[in-house]
Tab-separated table of C-alpha atoms and ligand atoms in Angstrom:
chain	number	residue	atom	x	y	z
W	1	MET	CA	-57.314	-18.156	-32.759
W	2	ALA	CA	-54.769	-17.454	-30.016
W	3	SER	CA	-51.948	-18.950	-32.079
W	4	ASP	CA	-52.563	-16.286	-34.765
W	5	LEU	CA	-52.020	-13.380	-32.380
W	6	SER	CA	-48.835	-11.294	-32.530
W	7	PRO	CA	-46.621	-11.314	-29.395
W	8	ILE	CA	-47.872	-7.800	-28.546
W	9	ASP	CA	-51.502	-8.900	-28.795
W	10	LYS	CA	-50.748	-11.964	-26.663
W	11	ALA	CA	-49.120	-9.669	-24.097
W	12	LYS	CA	-52.164	-7.368	-24.087
W	13	PHE	CA	-54.506	-10.354	-23.829
W	14	VAL	CA	-52.752	-11.955	-20.828
W	15	ALA	CA	-52.584	-8.616	-18.978
W	16	ALA	CA	-56.307	-8.117	-19.591
W	17	LYS	CA	-57.176	-11.695	-18.646
W	18	GLN	CA	-55.296	-11.410	-15.355
W	19	ALA	CA	-56.825	-8.014	-14.544
W	20	SER	CA	-60.327	-9.337	-15.246
W	21	GLN	CA	-59.897	-11.397	-12.050
W	22	TYR	CA	-59.954	-8.177	-9.984
W	23	VAL	CA	-63.670	-7.804	-10.758
W	24	GLU	CA	-66.030	-9.288	-8.165
W	25	ASP	CA	-69.801	-9.728	-7.949
W	26	GLY	CA	-71.657	-6.494	-7.261
W	27	MET	CA	-68.807	-4.185	-8.232
W	28	LYS	CA	-69.127	-1.006	-10.285
W	29	VAL	CA	-66.203	-1.016	-12.702
W	30	GLY	CA	-64.813	1.620	-15.077
W	31	LEU	CA	-64.013	0.094	-18.463
W	32	GLY	CA	-61.154	1.721	-20.372
W	33	THR	CA	-60.683	2.332	-24.071
W	34	GLY	CA	-58.178	0.975	-26.600
W	35	SER	CA	-57.029	-2.407	-27.852
W	36	THR	CA	-55.887	-3.698	-24.426
W	37	ALA	CA	-59.081	-2.507	-22.750
W	38	ALA	CA	-61.063	-4.227	-25.527
W	39	TRP	CA	-59.427	-7.523	-24.487
W	40	LEU	CA	-60.467	-6.808	-20.905
W	41	VAL	CA	-64.085	-6.232	-21.947
W	42	ARG	CA	-64.079	-9.531	-23.884
W	43	CYS	CA	-62.564	-11.393	-20.905
W	44	LEU	CA	-65.174	-9.887	-18.573
W	45	GLY	CA	-67.923	-10.794	-21.047
W	46	GLU	CA	-66.641	-14.364	-20.922
W	47	ARG	CA	-66.791	-14.351	-17.108
W	48	VAL	CA	-70.378	-13.025	-17.274
W	49	GLN	CA	-71.382	-15.822	-19.681
W	50	ASP	CA	-69.405	-18.706	-18.141
W	51	GLU	CA	-69.357	-17.912	-14.416
W	52	GLY	CA	-72.478	-15.782	-14.077
W	53	LEU	CA	-70.371	-12.853	-12.820
W	54	ARG	CA	-72.689	-9.932	-12.058
W	55	PHE	CA	-71.254	-6.431	-12.126
W	56	THR	CA	-71.996	-3.110	-13.794
W	57	GLY	CA	-69.569	-1.418	-16.162
W	58	VAL	CA	-69.071	2.291	-16.758
W	59	PRO	CA	-67.497	2.661	-20.215
W	60	THR	CA	-65.065	5.456	-21.036
W	61	SER	CA	-66.051	5.804	-24.708
W	62	SER	CA	-68.847	5.008	-27.132
W	63	ARG	CA	-66.602	2.264	-28.611
W	64	THR	CA	-66.202	0.540	-25.258
W	65	ALA	CA	-69.906	0.935	-24.467
W	66	ALA	CA	-70.843	-0.813	-27.731
W	67	LEU	CA	-68.404	-3.696	-27.122
W	68	ALA	CA	-69.469	-4.110	-23.480
W	69	ARG	CA	-73.143	-4.391	-24.453
W	70	GLU	CA	-72.223	-6.816	-27.243
W	71	VAL	CA	-70.519	-9.203	-24.804
W	72	GLY	CA	-73.357	-9.055	-22.267
W	73	ILE	CA	-72.042	-6.597	-19.645
W	74	ASP	CA	-74.606	-4.363	-17.891
W	75	VAL	CA	-73.659	-0.795	-18.767
W	76	ILE	CA	-74.548	2.280	-16.716
W	77	SER	CA	-73.372	5.903	-16.858
W	78	LEU	CA	-70.974	7.435	-14.339
W	79	ASP	CA	-73.804	9.647	-13.086
W	80	GLU	CA	-75.855	6.541	-12.353
W	81	ALA	CA	-72.906	4.796	-10.695
W	82	LYS	CA	-71.661	7.942	-8.882
W	83	TRP	CA	-68.547	6.200	-7.544
W	84	LEU	CA	-66.701	3.089	-8.719
W	85	ASP	CA	-64.935	0.253	-6.932
W	86	LEU	CA	-62.378	-0.104	-9.647
W	87	SER	CA	-61.429	1.062	-13.113
W	88	ILE	CA	-59.251	-0.905	-15.520
W	89	ASP	CA	-57.711	0.762	-18.546
W	90	GLY	CA	-54.759	0.675	-20.916
W	91	ALA	CA	-51.989	3.287	-21.147
W	92	ASP	CA	-49.577	4.663	-23.700
W	93	GLU	CA	-46.725	4.968	-21.192
W	94	TYR	CA	-46.189	4.241	-17.492
W	95	ASP	CA	-43.160	5.129	-15.388
W	96	GLY	CA	-41.711	3.650	-12.176
W	97	ASN	CA	-44.147	5.669	-10.026
W	98	LEU	CA	-47.079	4.456	-12.153
W	99	ASN	CA	-47.625	7.919	-13.595
W	100	LEU	CA	-49.079	7.621	-17.071
W	101	ILE	CA	-49.555	9.116	-20.488
W	102	LYS	CA	-52.994	8.232	-21.842
W	103	GLY	CA	-55.186	9.398	-24.690
W	104	GLY	CA	-53.636	7.638	-27.671
W	105	GLY	CA	-57.165	6.440	-28.444
W	106	GLY	CA	-58.612	9.911	-27.890
W	107	ALA	CA	-60.669	9.026	-24.799
W	108	LEU	CA	-58.494	10.653	-22.121
W	109	LEU	CA	-61.190	12.957	-20.734
W	110	GLN	CA	-63.748	10.282	-19.866
W	111	GLU	CA	-60.901	7.946	-18.843
W	112	LYS	CA	-59.508	10.492	-16.375
W	113	ILE	CA	-62.912	11.339	-14.906
W	114	VAL	CA	-63.755	7.640	-14.492
W	115	ALA	CA	-60.351	6.667	-13.064
W	116	THR	CA	-60.459	9.556	-10.583
W	117	ALA	CA	-63.939	8.475	-9.468
W	118	SER	CA	-62.678	4.960	-8.612
W	119	ASP	CA	-61.337	3.537	-5.365
W	120	GLN	CA	-58.616	1.861	-7.389
W	121	MET	CA	-57.197	2.212	-10.918
W	122	VAL	CA	-55.561	-0.794	-12.554
W	123	VAL	CA	-53.595	-0.289	-15.771
W	124	ILE	CA	-53.139	-3.163	-18.222
W	125	ALA	CA	-50.281	-2.956	-20.686
W	126	ASP	CA	-47.638	-4.840	-22.594
W	127	ALA	CA	-44.059	-4.311	-21.428
W	128	SER	CA	-43.253	-1.895	-24.286
W	129	LYS	CA	-45.266	0.815	-22.472
W	130	SER	CA	-42.746	0.960	-19.618
W	131	VAL	CA	-40.497	4.083	-19.636
W	132	GLU	CA	-37.897	5.689	-17.379
W	133	THR	CA	-39.274	9.160	-18.091
W	134	LEU	CA	-42.625	10.041	-19.640
W	135	GLY	CA	-42.762	11.922	-22.934
W	136	GLY	CA	-41.586	9.600	-25.715
W	137	PHE	CA	-45.257	9.109	-26.615
W	138	PRO	CA	-46.821	12.419	-27.757
W	139	LEU	CA	-48.889	13.881	-24.925
W	140	PRO	CA	-52.574	14.223	-25.930
W	141	LEU	CA	-54.304	17.447	-24.953
W	142	GLU	CA	-58.077	17.750	-25.365
W	143	VAL	CA	-59.085	21.261	-26.487
W	144	VAL	CA	-62.424	22.811	-27.409
W	145	PRO	CA	-62.830	23.402	-31.163
W	146	PHE	CA	-63.612	27.115	-30.637
W	147	GLY	CA	-60.359	29.022	-31.224
W	148	TRP	CA	-58.246	25.863	-31.195
W	149	GLN	CA	-55.531	27.497	-33.301
W	150	THR	CA	-55.131	30.262	-30.697
W	151	THR	CA	-55.074	27.614	-27.957
W	152	LYS	CA	-52.336	25.813	-29.898
W	153	VAL	CA	-50.199	28.994	-29.990
W	154	LEU	CA	-50.724	29.501	-26.250
W	155	VAL	CA	-49.693	25.895	-25.618
W	156	GLU	CA	-46.544	26.324	-27.746
W	157	GLU	CA	-45.620	29.518	-25.868
W	158	THR	CA	-46.236	27.802	-22.519
W	159	LEU	CA	-43.965	24.900	-23.469
W	160	VAL	CA	-41.007	27.317	-23.922
W	161	GLY	CA	-40.866	27.717	-20.134
W	162	MET	CA	-41.274	24.020	-19.342
W	163	ASP	CA	-38.769	21.214	-18.706
W	164	VAL	CA	-39.354	19.316	-21.963
W	165	LEU	CA	-37.083	18.289	-24.836
W	166	GLY	CA	-39.419	18.850	-27.810
W	167	ARG	CA	-42.103	21.487	-28.418
W	168	LYS	CA	-43.862	20.495	-31.643
W	169	VAL	CA	-47.661	20.538	-31.386
W	170	THR	CA	-49.900	18.872	-33.995
W	171	LEU	CA	-53.664	18.664	-34.440
W	172	ARG	CA	-54.827	15.037	-34.422
W	173	MET	CA	-56.511	14.146	-37.698
W	174	ASN	CA	-58.992	11.492	-38.762
W	175	ALA	CA	-58.033	11.026	-42.430
W	176	GLU	CA	-58.494	14.527	-43.958
W	177	ALA	CA	-60.579	16.023	-41.133
W	178	PRO	CA	-59.735	16.955	-37.533
W	179	PHE	CA	-60.372	14.153	-35.035
W	180	TYR	CA	-63.350	14.680	-32.714
W	181	THR	CA	-63.547	13.120	-29.252
W	182	ASP	CA	-66.787	11.696	-27.808
W	183	GLU	CA	-67.206	15.108	-26.108
W	184	GLY	CA	-66.978	16.912	-29.466
W	185	ASN	CA	-63.488	18.301	-28.822
W	186	HIS	CA	-60.183	18.180	-30.734
W	187	ILE	CA	-56.884	16.640	-29.626
W	188	LEU	CA	-53.527	18.400	-29.845
W	189	ASP	CA	-50.577	15.991	-29.675
W	190	LEU	CA	-47.543	17.467	-27.883
W	191	HIS	CA	-44.270	15.963	-29.142
W	192	LEU	CA	-42.178	16.573	-26.023
W	193	ASN	CA	-39.746	13.606	-26.188
W	194	ARG	CA	-38.998	13.925	-22.478
W	195	ILE	CA	-41.108	15.445	-19.675
W	196	GLY	CA	-38.872	16.573	-16.811
W	197	ASN	CA	-41.659	17.507	-14.370
W	198	ALA	CA	-44.938	15.815	-15.316
W	199	ARG	CA	-46.885	17.080	-12.290
W	200	GLN	CA	-45.976	20.697	-13.004
W	201	LEU	CA	-46.666	20.342	-16.732
W	202	SER	CA	-50.098	18.848	-16.071
W	203	LEU	CA	-51.077	21.728	-13.775
W	204	VAL	CA	-49.774	24.416	-16.140
W	205	LEU	CA	-51.413	22.990	-19.274
W	206	ASN	CA	-54.812	22.823	-17.580
W	207	GLN	CA	-54.607	26.575	-16.827
W	208	ILE	CA	-54.682	27.499	-20.524
W	209	PRO	CA	-58.118	28.678	-21.725
W	210	GLY	CA	-59.461	26.241	-24.306
W	211	VAL	CA	-57.678	23.261	-22.770
W	212	VAL	CA	-60.153	20.760	-21.353
W	213	GLU	CA	-57.760	18.121	-19.986
W	214	ASN	CA	-54.354	16.592	-20.620
W	215	GLY	CA	-53.297	12.940	-20.854
W	216	LEU	CA	-50.968	12.923	-17.838
W	217	PHE	CA	-52.352	10.693	-15.074
W	218	ILE	CA	-50.376	11.611	-11.959
W	219	ASP	CA	-50.926	9.638	-8.723
W	220	ILE	CA	-54.076	8.035	-10.131
W	221	CYS	CA	-52.906	4.508	-11.013
W	222	ASP	CA	-52.554	1.993	-8.164
W	223	ILE	CA	-51.592	-1.223	-9.938
W	224	VAL	CA	-50.059	-1.991	-13.323
W	225	VAL	CA	-50.569	-5.449	-14.814
W	226	ILE	CA	-47.858	-6.056	-17.402
W	227	GLY	CA	-48.296	-8.787	-19.993
W	228	HIS	CA	-45.570	-10.571	-21.966
W	229	GLY	CA	-45.903	-12.449	-25.246
W	230	ASP	CA	-44.970	-15.781	-23.617
W	231	GLY	CA	-47.877	-15.605	-21.157
W	232	ARG	CA	-45.999	-14.167	-18.175
W	233	VAL	CA	-47.831	-11.459	-16.252
W	234	GLU	CA	-46.317	-9.120	-13.685
W	235	MET	CA	-48.419	-7.153	-11.174
W	236	ARG	CA	-46.867	-4.064	-9.592
W	237	ASP	CA	-48.790	-2.469	-6.712
W	238	ILE	CA	-47.504	1.032	-5.930
W	239	ASN	CA	-49.309	1.249	-2.570
W	240	GLU	CA	-48.127	-2.107	-1.245
W	241	GLY	CA	-44.738	-1.790	-2.937
W	242	SER	CA	-45.162	-5.376	-4.146
W	243	ILE	CA	-44.322	-7.129	-7.413
W	244	ASN	CA	-45.943	-10.495	-8.148
W	245	GLU	CA	-45.745	-12.714	-11.189
W	246	THR	CA	-47.993	-15.372	-12.680
W	247	ARG	CA	-48.494	-17.082	-16.037
W	248	ILE	CA	-51.602	-17.341	-18.194
W	249	GLU	CA	-51.996	-20.315	-20.527
W	250	PHE	CA	-53.539	-19.582	-23.907
W	251	VAL	CA	-56.750	-21.558	-24.320
W	252	GLU	CA	-58.343	-21.587	-27.748
W	253	THR	CA	-61.857	-20.551	-26.784
W	254	ASP	CA	-64.042	-19.684	-29.757
W	255	ASN	CA	-65.947	-16.760	-28.294
W	256	LEU	CA	-62.819	-14.794	-27.263
W	257	PHE	CA	-60.649	-15.184	-30.325
W	258	ALA	CA	-63.216	-15.570	-33.093
W	259	ASP	CA	-64.175	-11.921	-33.503
W	260	LEU	CA	-61.099	-9.765	-33.114
W	261	GLY	CA	-61.804	-6.081	-33.469
W	262	GLU	CA	-59.832	-2.861	-32.841
N	1	5RP	C1	-57.193	5.604	-25.053
N	1	5RP	C2	-56.030	5.253	-24.211
N	1	5RP	C3	-55.510	3.851	-24.337
N	1	5RP	O1	-55.634	3.228	-23.114
N	1	5RP	C4	-54.080	3.885	-24.761
N	1	5RP	O2	-53.991	4.624	-25.972
N	1	5RP	C5	-53.509	2.480	-24.965
N	1	5RP	O3	-54.127	1.890	-26.065
N	1	5RP	P1	-53.805	0.394	-26.502
N	1	5RP	O4	-54.282	-0.495	-25.419
N	1	5RP	O5	-54.593	0.226	-27.795
N	1	5RP	O6	-52.316	0.293	-26.732
N	1	5RP	O7	-55.513	6.009	-23.435
N	1	5RP	O8	-57.492	6.976	-24.932
């Protein structure tokens, strides 16, 4: 039930609920990954059931695909969709220019491809994800398993010349074994503490052989929808330079709050 949710979960829920209103009949929509994106998928499933909303979703992970199908959303691949009207996803950090760190859930590669193939990217987040400067959250880097230890050394050497405060690099684990992404790759987490020049770092990291993609989303996000635990929601649009606020009331609907996953 809504009253059992933590303030952070309430914040994620209201951001997702508000952002679900951006979806219109006939749209092709990228569906993000993570706990906030899972709320979005549930809210969209509710709109499909209650309002007869008809749209197609392009999921950014196998987890999101399974949840979307479960709640009655028509799912197609990006190749079938080709181009999207909108993608809505969570983030690990966003700054004042709506540049992001993503990949905490290990889905950054599909998320970046999908967001880049969308007319508009909307990020949904609780207010704790807001930062002055990116880098407090470890930057995820997707690398191919072949020679990953050599790639790690190359990454560490590259970081020596970069404007960052920390340089520790760790292999993401899943219990005792290395974590595998949906693409069959590993994730290196870069503990940088502060990223002085995110655009430059993103370009340089992607030049290293073995690196598939990094979790910096520069100039990709258009709108951030920020939820608060008391139901307030703030929408910041970087293109319009506007900030709007609204409030979502918590309604105890069985189908949304009964089966809380992730
Ligand atoms: C997954 C992501 C997520 O969007 C990010 O980790 C935020 O997750 P959550 O909504 O659970 O806080 O980038 O790869």
